[in-house]
XYZ file of C-alpha atoms in Angstrom:
668
model
C 41.270 -27.426 51.676
C 41.138 -28.079 48.481
C 38.384 -30.335 48.680
C 36.557 -27.867 50.988
C 37.081 -25.214 48.153
C 35.133 -27.789 45.597
C 32.643 -28.165 47.810
C 31.711 -24.342 48.273
C 32.000 -23.818 44.723
C 29.690 -26.738 43.711
C 26.940 -25.809 46.538
C 27.265 -22.267 44.977
C 26.978 -23.701 41.342
C 23.838 -25.740 42.517
C 22.166 -22.665 44.395
C 22.733 -20.535 40.961
C 21.275 -23.199 38.954
C 18.163 -23.687 41.282
C 17.301 -20.130 40.875
C 16.633 -20.560 36.969
C 14.643 -23.792 37.530
C 10.908 -23.927 37.285
C 8.953 -25.043 40.356
C 11.510 -23.367 42.527
C 9.084 -20.092 43.964
C 9.952 -18.801 47.187
C 7.462 -17.321 49.625
C 9.861 -13.960 49.295
C 9.620 -13.624 45.533
C 5.835 -14.000 46.006
C 5.959 -10.985 48.744
C 8.021 -8.927 46.232
C 5.949 -5.592 45.618
C 8.244 -3.818 43.331
C 10.964 -4.910 40.914
C 14.421 -4.278 42.178
C 15.862 -3.053 38.879
C 13.039 -0.983 37.705
C 10.591 0.406 40.296
C 7.935 1.318 37.389
C 7.958 -1.904 35.834
C 4.236 -3.872 35.691
C 6.346 -7.113 35.425
C 9.593 -8.688 35.101
C 10.791 -11.951 33.479
C 12.768 -13.625 36.108
C 14.436 -15.885 33.998
C 13.862 -17.097 30.293
C 16.147 -20.136 29.373
C 16.343 -21.656 26.027
C 17.948 -24.281 23.855
C 17.491 -25.161 20.400
C 19.127 -28.524 19.270
C 18.963 -31.227 16.623
C 17.052 -34.705 17.008
C 17.528 -37.324 14.345
C 15.315 -40.109 13.227
C 16.015 -42.801 10.434
C 12.699 -41.789 8.639
C 12.986 -38.125 8.807
C 16.479 -37.301 9.465
C 17.607 -34.347 11.457
C 15.024 -31.873 12.964
C 15.025 -28.996 15.031
C 13.415 -28.890 18.483
C 13.510 -25.898 20.781
C 12.876 -25.904 24.215
C 12.031 -22.611 26.340
C 11.654 -22.213 30.061
C 10.188 -19.037 31.387
C 9.280 -17.481 34.965
C 7.494 -13.969 35.450
C 6.446 -11.782 38.334
C 3.549 -9.550 37.763
C 4.008 -6.308 39.992
C 0.812 -4.425 38.724
C -2.463 -5.017 36.771
C -0.942 -3.655 33.799
C 1.364 -6.741 33.711
C -1.759 -9.189 33.305
C -0.998 -9.103 29.770
C 1.740 -11.463 30.485
C -0.241 -14.389 31.438
C -1.131 -14.827 27.430
C 1.731 -16.323 25.432
C 0.753 -17.077 21.852
C 3.562 -18.859 19.405
C 2.958 -18.755 15.445
C 3.519 -22.056 13.575
C 3.625 -23.198 10.092
C 1.125 -25.886 9.234
C 1.223 -25.840 5.433
C 3.150 -28.766 5.024
C 3.520 -32.348 5.872
C 4.964 -32.741 8.563
C 4.256 -29.254 10.110
C 5.664 -27.572 12.999
C 4.680 -29.003 16.482
C 4.310 -26.903 19.689
C 3.328 -28.458 22.835
C 2.864 -26.424 26.439
C 3.843 -27.660 29.763
C 4.372 -27.052 33.317
C 2.284 -23.889 33.403
C 1.461 -22.783 36.622
C -0.020 -19.571 38.219
C 1.755 -19.176 42.260
C 0.036 -16.761 44.525
C 0.682 -16.125 48.255
C -2.595 -16.877 50.043
C -2.542 -16.848 54.056
C 1.030 -16.963 53.985
C 1.403 -19.981 52.069
C 2.390 -20.714 48.745
C -1.115 -21.638 46.288
C -0.246 -23.510 43.038
C -2.999 -23.135 40.123
C -2.454 -25.525 37.173
C -3.587 -24.461 33.194
C -6.589 -26.430 32.515
C -7.315 -27.416 29.112
C -9.873 -24.674 28.661
C -6.895 -22.284 28.796
C -4.982 -23.783 26.003
C -6.261 -23.378 22.544
C -5.099 -22.835 18.757
C -6.484 -20.225 16.403
C -5.758 -20.655 12.534
C -4.517 -17.452 10.645
C -4.723 -19.204 7.143
C -4.157 -22.316 5.306
C -0.096 -21.841 6.388
C 0.253 -20.450 9.711
C -1.449 -21.139 13.167
C -1.301 -19.649 16.885
C -0.982 -21.663 19.587
C -2.187 -19.752 22.947
C -2.272 -20.275 26.524
C -3.783 -18.032 28.970
C -2.677 -18.978 32.672
C -5.265 -18.840 35.596
C -5.873 -17.009 38.562
C -3.407 -14.312 37.751
C -3.206 -11.417 40.544
C -0.695 -8.451 41.689
C 1.992 -10.601 43.129
C 1.749 -13.579 41.085
C 4.514 -15.355 39.566
C 4.011 -17.458 36.156
C 5.925 -20.299 34.995
C 5.673 -22.409 31.722
C 7.551 -24.316 29.341
C 7.091 -24.723 25.981
C 8.862 -26.979 23.002
C 8.907 -26.494 19.232
C 9.598 -29.349 16.816
C 10.177 -28.130 13.284
C 11.543 -29.978 10.078
C 12.617 -26.732 8.705
C 16.511 -26.379 9.691
C 16.816 -23.439 8.012
C 14.307 -21.361 10.230
C 16.409 -21.333 13.255
C 14.580 -19.185 16.246
C 15.271 -15.806 16.802
C 16.137 -15.306 20.430
C 15.523 -11.779 22.045
C 17.167 -10.943 25.415
C 15.172 -7.961 25.396
C 11.437 -7.481 26.440
C 9.151 -4.517 27.116
C 9.688 -5.390 31.047
C 12.813 -6.033 32.591
C 14.527 -9.298 31.965
C 16.715 -10.818 35.212
C 18.419 -13.121 33.413
C 18.226 -14.711 29.784
C 20.037 -17.612 28.498
C 19.958 -19.225 25.112
C 22.224 -22.413 23.963
C 22.313 -24.028 20.656
C 23.786 -27.162 19.912
C 24.278 -27.791 16.216
C 25.861 -30.872 14.426
C 29.071 -30.232 12.573
C 27.213 -30.746 8.892
C 25.291 -27.281 9.236
C 26.947 -24.113 9.463
C 25.010 -21.101 10.336
C 26.256 -17.507 10.291
C 25.006 -15.906 13.742
C 24.284 -12.258 14.196
C 23.925 -10.383 17.263
C 21.744 -7.341 17.293
C 20.971 -4.637 19.647
C 22.889 -2.511 22.063
C 23.539 -4.932 24.899
C 26.325 -7.638 24.109
C 25.943 -11.277 25.740
C 28.425 -13.303 27.553
C 29.368 -15.967 24.800
C 30.675 -19.515 25.661
C 31.378 -22.065 22.850
C 32.528 -25.505 23.201
C 32.007 -29.034 21.275
C 31.423 -32.352 22.116
C 31.091 -35.830 20.593
C 27.981 -37.283 19.650
C 26.842 -40.736 17.956
C 23.948 -41.553 15.889
C 22.878 -45.132 15.625
C 21.942 -46.189 12.242
C 19.955 -49.657 11.795
C 19.209 -51.423 8.556
C 17.464 -54.222 7.292
C 18.004 -56.140 3.837
C 16.825 -59.339 1.908
C 19.615 -61.395 0.933
C 19.456 -65.039 -0.250
C 20.959 -67.836 1.151
C 21.049 -70.918 -0.997
C 17.336 -71.035 -2.672
C 16.343 -69.117 0.580
C 15.457 -65.618 1.420
C 15.907 -63.977 4.662
C 16.296 -60.695 6.402
C 19.536 -59.405 7.525
C 20.010 -56.784 10.319
C 22.940 -54.394 10.434
C 23.593 -51.484 12.806
C 26.256 -48.985 12.048
C 27.379 -46.006 14.605
C 28.294 -42.335 13.002
C 30.170 -40.296 15.057
C 29.952 -36.220 14.962
C 31.228 -33.073 16.520
C 28.124 -31.258 18.013
C 28.974 -27.319 18.361
C 27.646 -25.887 21.750
C 27.153 -22.045 22.378
C 25.705 -20.260 25.394
C 24.684 -16.814 25.249
C 23.743 -14.984 28.289
C 22.677 -11.412 29.529
C 21.465 -10.532 32.814
C 19.687 -7.598 33.966
C 18.607 -6.522 30.632
C 16.387 -3.308 30.908
C 13.296 -3.043 29.546
C 12.938 -1.749 26.095
C 12.255 2.010 25.866
C 9.867 2.673 22.982
C 10.664 6.264 22.305
C 8.958 8.766 20.116
C 9.180 8.179 16.298
C 10.391 4.820 16.529
C 9.383 2.344 13.806
C 9.028 -0.983 15.414
C 11.121 -1.498 18.749
C 12.073 -4.992 18.019
C 14.282 -3.942 15.009
C 16.955 -3.000 17.966
C 16.104 -5.216 20.281
C 18.936 -7.210 21.815
C 18.679 -10.909 20.300
C 20.819 -13.415 18.367
C 19.959 -14.370 14.556
C 21.005 -17.522 12.844
C 21.105 -17.840 8.832
C 21.814 -21.479 7.152
C 24.643 -20.621 5.159
C 25.754 -24.273 3.969
C 25.795 -28.131 5.035
C 28.591 -30.614 4.735
C 27.008 -34.153 5.248
C 29.101 -37.326 5.347
C 30.990 -38.559 2.224
C 29.142 -35.607 0.664
C 30.585 -32.177 -1.225
C 29.913 -28.972 0.877
C 26.388 -27.607 -0.061
C 26.073 -23.802 -0.194
C 22.538 -22.678 1.199
C 22.993 -18.834 1.812
C 20.140 -17.085 -0.366
C 20.507 -14.303 -2.320
C 17.483 -12.049 -3.049
C 17.070 -13.390 -6.459
C 16.856 -16.942 -5.017
C 14.392 -15.814 -2.637
C 11.964 -13.871 -5.031
C 12.138 -16.720 -7.782
C 10.763 -19.162 -5.183
C 8.024 -17.008 -4.130
C 7.084 -16.058 -7.453
C 7.062 -19.875 -8.580
C 5.048 -20.952 -5.553
C 1.314 -21.879 -6.926
C 0.059 -19.465 -4.427
C 1.804 -16.492 -5.789
C 3.140 -16.462 -9.542
C 0.490 -18.530 -11.033
C -2.294 -16.437 -9.513
C -0.831 -13.630 -11.579
C -1.570 -15.385 -14.852
C -5.647 -15.945 -14.311
C -7.858 -13.676 -15.974
C -10.929 -15.999 -17.136
C -12.860 -14.987 -13.449
C -12.395 -11.194 -14.122
C -12.181 -10.804 -17.839
C -15.653 -10.199 -18.845
C -16.031 -7.390 -16.194
C -12.921 -5.538 -16.757
C -13.472 -5.596 -20.453
C -16.376 -3.288 -19.832
C -14.536 -1.180 -17.340
C -11.784 0.010 -19.845
C -13.542 -0.320 -22.912
C -13.004 2.885 -25.112
C -9.903 3.630 -27.249
C -9.864 7.282 -25.754
C -8.862 6.078 -22.281
C -5.362 6.917 -21.105
C -3.385 4.701 -19.005
C -3.640 6.571 -16.384
C -7.156 6.337 -16.247
C -7.146 2.781 -16.836
C -4.992 2.543 -13.733
C -7.455 4.638 -11.653
C -10.489 2.868 -12.832
C -9.243 -0.661 -12.039
C -7.688 0.372 -8.861
C -11.202 2.198 -7.686
C -12.753 -1.172 -8.769
C -10.882 -3.528 -6.921
C -10.694 -1.272 -3.777
C -14.745 -1.164 -4.029
C -15.407 -4.505 -5.069
C -12.744 -6.493 -2.641
C -13.064 -6.284 1.315
C -9.622 -7.686 3.390
C -10.148 -10.345 5.621
C -7.662 -8.641 8.081
C -5.054 -11.485 7.272
C -1.791 -10.539 5.896
C 0.797 -12.700 3.741
C 2.313 -12.578 0.255
C 0.524 -16.178 -0.456
C -3.001 -16.386 -1.561
C -5.159 -18.597 1.033
C -8.419 -19.269 -1.122
C -6.765 -18.059 -4.568
C -7.839 -14.943 -6.251
C -10.845 -16.443 -8.459
C -12.666 -17.525 -5.251
C -11.674 -14.391 -3.443
C -13.219 -12.240 -6.347
C -16.272 -14.360 -5.991
C -16.282 -14.212 -2.378
C -15.582 -10.260 -2.841
C -13.203 -10.971 0.613
C -9.292 -11.893 0.142
C -6.338 -11.696 2.291
C -3.534 -9.086 1.445
C -2.342 -11.377 -1.316
C -5.290 -12.173 -3.241
C -6.620 -8.642 -3.460
C -3.338 -6.884 -4.446
C -2.051 -9.976 -6.595
C -5.774 -9.493 -8.429
C -5.101 -5.788 -8.910
C -1.450 -6.574 -10.837
C -3.091 -9.342 -12.641
C -6.037 -6.886 -14.050
C -3.529 -3.976 -14.611
C -1.558 -6.454 -16.658
C -4.675 -7.626 -18.482
C -5.232 -3.877 -19.504
C -1.434 -3.693 -21.073
C -0.248 -1.590 -17.828
C 3.403 -2.606 -16.687
C 2.558 -3.882 -13.512
C 4.265 -5.903 -11.156
C 4.121 -7.116 -7.337
C 6.166 -5.285 -4.793
C 7.114 -7.854 -1.454
C 7.445 -5.933 1.777
C 7.635 -6.767 5.419
C 5.177 -4.535 7.366
C 6.086 -2.403 10.322
C 5.056 -4.801 12.858
C 7.039 -7.524 11.270
C 10.497 -5.787 11.443
C 12.833 -4.645 8.856
C 14.299 -7.433 6.315
C 17.770 -7.947 6.951
C 18.858 -11.595 5.465
C 17.256 -13.044 2.255
C 14.598 -15.305 3.397
C 11.121 -15.804 2.839
C 9.965 -15.256 6.028
C 11.746 -11.763 5.909
C 8.447 -10.632 4.054
C 4.795 -10.758 4.955
C 2.892 -8.735 2.634
C 2.557 -7.377 -1.211
C 1.325 -4.658 -3.052
C 1.162 -3.385 -6.631
C 3.520 -1.291 -8.472
C 3.051 0.203 -12.143
C 6.399 0.971 -13.714
C 6.056 4.337 -15.880
C 9.549 5.856 -17.181
C 11.758 4.896 -14.581
C 9.242 5.902 -11.842
C 6.730 3.526 -9.758
C 3.232 4.192 -8.761
C 2.446 2.144 -5.648
C -0.975 0.769 -5.120
C -2.571 -1.092 -2.223
C -6.128 -1.714 -2.993
C -6.711 -3.549 0.408
C -7.717 -0.192 2.138
C -10.745 1.979 1.322
C -8.628 5.217 1.894
C -5.315 4.824 -0.193
C -4.708 6.300 -3.278
C -1.836 6.142 -5.975
C 1.458 6.330 -3.871
C -0.446 6.435 -0.769
C -0.314 3.111 0.672
C -1.358 2.242 4.223
C 1.129 3.211 7.200
C 1.739 -0.012 7.878
C 3.386 -0.943 4.556
C 5.857 2.090 5.010
C 8.752 0.008 6.082
C 12.007 1.409 4.683
C 12.254 -1.342 1.574
C 10.632 -3.432 -0.607
C 11.502 -5.724 -3.709
C 9.774 -5.360 -6.859
C 9.299 -8.844 -9.037
C 8.852 -8.771 -12.610
C 7.716 -11.328 -15.012
C 11.022 -12.524 -16.258
C 12.113 -13.026 -12.750
C 14.516 -10.059 -12.198
C 13.822 -7.889 -8.969
C 15.051 -4.877 -7.676
C 14.870 -3.034 -4.506
C 12.179 -0.357 -3.826
C 12.175 2.452 -1.567
C 8.968 2.601 0.179
C 9.409 5.718 2.140
C 7.311 8.706 0.752
C 9.542 11.719 -0.501
C 6.861 14.239 -1.019
C 5.610 16.736 1.609
C 2.412 16.219 3.311
C 0.578 19.199 4.308
C -1.365 20.406 7.297
C -2.254 24.034 6.477
C -4.048 26.106 9.005
C -5.921 29.380 8.248
C -7.520 31.419 11.271
C -8.794 34.314 12.200
C -8.914 35.182 16.183
C -11.102 38.104 17.754
C -10.018 38.947 21.292
C -12.297 40.545 23.786
C -11.147 42.838 26.563
C -12.097 39.970 28.760
C -9.294 37.593 27.460
C -11.939 35.540 25.611
C -11.156 34.498 22.114
C -13.624 33.479 19.274
C -13.047 33.013 15.646
C -13.043 30.799 12.536
C -10.638 28.136 11.698
C -10.045 26.432 8.332
C -7.604 23.433 8.152
C -6.663 21.561 5.078
C -4.725 18.245 4.707
C -2.656 16.789 1.988
C -1.658 13.255 0.945
C -0.829 11.336 4.045
C -2.054 13.978 6.178
C -5.354 13.377 4.740
C -5.182 9.668 4.617
C -4.435 10.026 8.188
C -7.575 12.152 8.706
C -9.534 9.549 6.998
C -8.504 6.858 8.983
C -9.009 8.503 12.315
C -12.267 10.326 11.245
C -13.788 6.395 9.786
C -13.712 4.958 13.021
C -15.002 7.636 15.205
C -18.251 9.300 15.483
C -18.986 13.152 14.940
C -19.870 14.035 18.510
C -16.714 11.845 20.002
C -14.163 13.301 17.444
C -15.545 17.239 18.300
C -15.150 16.412 22.136
C -11.707 14.985 21.617
C -10.964 18.311 19.366
C -12.168 20.502 21.916
C -10.201 19.016 24.362
C -6.649 18.948 22.483
C -7.365 22.644 21.836
C -7.651 23.766 25.227
C -10.966 23.500 25.984
C -12.627 25.495 23.419
C -16.071 25.211 22.350
C -16.516 24.273 18.261
C -19.771 24.971 16.558
C -20.487 24.927 12.862
C -18.374 22.160 11.975
C -18.259 21.062 8.436
C -15.412 18.455 6.312
C -14.918 18.856 3.018
C -13.606 15.730 0.731
C -13.827 12.965 3.198
C -14.587 10.579 0.227
C -12.888 12.148 -2.398
C -9.488 10.817 -2.075
C -7.565 12.617 -4.867
C -8.394 16.017 -3.377
C -7.362 17.380 -0.055
C -9.526 17.340 3.138
C -10.882 20.613 4.121
C -12.360 21.070 7.829
C -14.122 24.201 9.064
C -15.437 25.407 12.224
C -16.210 28.400 14.404
C -14.922 28.220 18.031
C -14.746 30.188 21.305
C -12.654 29.841 24.378
C -11.357 31.471 27.486
C -8.281 29.842 28.228
C -5.591 30.613 25.966
C -4.987 34.454 27.336
C -3.683 35.647 30.474
C -4.478 39.138 31.944
C -2.083 40.027 34.433
C -1.693 43.869 35.583
C -3.935 45.036 32.875
C -2.101 43.462 30.293
C -2.730 40.598 27.567
C -0.265 37.761 27.374
C -0.751 34.837 24.898
C 1.063 32.614 22.328
C 0.933 33.831 18.567
C -0.310 30.200 17.631
C -2.511 30.179 20.873
C -3.612 26.147 21.479
C -1.894 24.936 18.236
C 1.708 26.041 19.843
C 3.524 22.736 20.675
C 4.678 22.574 24.454
C 6.543 19.006 24.985
C 10.056 17.981 23.302
C 9.402 14.375 22.198
C 13.306 14.317 22.535
C 14.053 14.269 25.967
C 16.519 11.501 26.571
C 20.343 12.113 26.892
C 21.234 9.839 24.401
C 19.138 7.757 21.547
C 20.188 4.592 19.978
C 17.860 4.402 17.365
C 16.965 6.141 14.255
C 14.113 8.336 14.317
C 11.227 7.544 12.183
C 8.830 10.314 11.244
C 6.784 7.785 8.661
C 6.720 10.829 5.971
C 7.897 14.335 5.355
C 5.285 16.660 6.658
C 4.898 20.686 6.879
C 2.459 22.088 9.348
C 1.765 25.819 8.062
C 0.299 28.821 10.207
C -1.430 31.812 8.904
C -3.503 33.696 11.266
C -5.057 36.906 11.736
C -5.453 38.270 15.482
C -7.653 41.179 15.868
C -6.620 43.137 18.702
C -9.524 44.593 21.168
C -10.593 48.209 21.252
C -8.637 49.901 23.861
C -5.282 47.841 23.723
C -2.325 48.461 21.566
C 0.847 46.201 21.136
C 3.755 46.385 24.015
C 5.914 43.353 22.265
C 5.927 40.669 19.610
C 8.032 37.691 19.217
C 10.604 38.422 16.721
C 11.046 36.728 13.204
C 13.137 33.734 13.274
C 14.568 31.380 10.322
C 16.067 27.929 11.517
C 17.241 25.272 9.886
C 19.093 22.107 10.588
C 22.280 20.155 8.805
C 21.272 18.338 5.980
C 18.022 20.254 5.691
C 16.418 17.678 7.829
C 13.901 20.003 9.351
C 13.443 23.999 9.074
C 10.958 26.386 10.965
C 9.857 29.863 9.459
C 8.159 32.115 11.827
C 7.411 35.731 10.692
C 5.041 38.540 12.644
C 3.719 41.722 11.472
C 1.266 44.209 12.778
C -1.151 46.979 12.077
C -2.796 49.143 14.525
C -5.701 47.026 15.032
C -4.495 43.348 13.632
C -1.193 41.104 14.048
C -0.591 38.615 11.088
C 1.419 35.549 11.874
C 2.935 33.112 9.390
C 4.601 29.830 10.609
C 6.026 27.191 8.715
C 7.621 23.961 10.414
C 8.785 21.448 8.097
C 10.392 17.978 8.649
C 11.824 17.242 5.075
C 12.621 13.475 5.244
C 11.079 10.205 6.904
C 14.157 8.803 8.513
C 16.696 10.289 10.424
C 19.875 8.531 11.885
C 20.264 8.465 15.456
C 23.393 10.627 15.252
C 21.379 13.641 14.493
C 19.662 13.258 18.062
C 21.293 15.953 19.870
C 20.571 18.390 17.016
C 16.893 17.430 16.613
C 16.491 18.048 20.186
C 18.115 21.524 20.386
C 15.888 22.012 17.019
C 12.502 21.100 19.042
C 13.369 22.982 22.069
C 13.984 26.118 19.635
C 10.618 25.470 17.900
C 9.041 25.269 21.077
C 10.338 28.235 22.697
C 9.530 30.388 19.847
C 6.028 29.025 19.349
C 5.162 29.844 22.987
C 6.907 33.274 23.401
C 4.599 35.662 24.191
C 2.315 38.452 22.433
C 1.723 40.980 24.879
C -0.936 43.768 24.679
C -1.289 46.854 26.834
C -4.607 49.220 27.807
C -4.180 52.456 26.084
């Protein structure tokens, strides 16, 4: 009986293993039309298996090697993007990181038979981002609805401190995810599991051996000869396997910074090493260690000391004893913005260097903003660089040089900071691009000290709307609207308006405002960054008023009223990221048509959340011929903890309810 049980277990184990092997595609898998775990999924990862281990050579010592196998099912055209794979790797050293793809195949069902299409050379290419980083890409061929995609890739890296981050979750369902690490006892890593799914973890150790060969020249009498020796070094290898099955697709909810910040994953940090016959060496970095290494790098700190390339130009700009410090800041900031053009490359390290970037009038993030810092310092301004991680890059958790991918300038004045980013034409002091608003950064000073910097805006950006509405007896509306945008609201408007033609913008605006017709449109201060933007237009429309039984029904905010609550889920795991504090303020005058009087008006209300997170003030008054509406809706903080989700959900429901209550007019 025992023999049969063991045989049965062996068969089951083998069957399960085959499910997670490349090349084992079945007709049943290809026929599958819908993901069993998520009928809305455009694709699903049937399995993703990864292993990171150490390989040893006598010339280079230990290196990291990561092997990953992936099997993906495509259900809909929207899932075709999963036929593309791109891996970022470091090329700024010798040796570099190396990436190799293999076993890349697309499977389709054709006339009841499995058809294999292998990746050809033209489907694999490398794209250089800058002198430090490159992207190794593949695009699998012949992808259709129903296809199954498979590929393997291997990454070899000399950087044992840069351990891969393994993500168990994706934007599509993951049926099976397994990650295994095999680490020699000489290296100690701290591992951290993130997210809201807990993997099954299995740990074990096994003995390994390294063979060391050596040759030496020795004297034998009067002759010299080579003497060969060989030694075996035994060590323990610590093996850990992490498994998560049936991981749901990540839900990118409303007001989420970067969904990857909350992805179920495991991360590793090298904290120390203990080599044979050596003392323990602590390697865990502090933020001070990290910023010092960055500052001392030739493509960062030394670039700030160069000024001969701009000296003659800047002397002319800041000449004159009457120029104040703030005037100098603005002159230099605007000069760099107008003189330089961003080449769309991120990074805190210069690529070609500030001097060449200045000559070419084009540079990456570091070249432009480090140049600005250098110019401000030349003018006697206390300016320093601020390292940060962009929203796309995620929140910096551990002290690591790879935690950052961006740098801006900061001026310190009386315990206050003015943040500057000259890579965007629409920025102004303390209005940096949205991509850089990612919780915290670190300012680095000349003497090497650093401090955490809160990047999130505290001031309220406003959208003020004044309008006159004339109602006709037939229920049509017409009038004039004046909208004013300040601070980040103005910045966002400029970013949107700059990339769209006026006709396309107005067409979109008309559609958003319940298909009104807009005329006499104008916009003021679009290029005057220090002033609010003012947008004005006349309008007419026929879809905002209902007439039932001789009575008129309409919202006091007409087409400005919110209709959808962004907080629909029962539970929220992620913080709510509003990006910046806002206020929407409406002041409306509504002219009552002749022959009608007011039957009922919504009641005034004042709502406020705990901790003054958000509030609403709604007031409505009237005379015989006119209704006055005043409404202010404020979000007073940039980021709100998920523990306030239920209260936010209730608050937004009350706001929507109030904004959609009806004014009722009746015939005399």
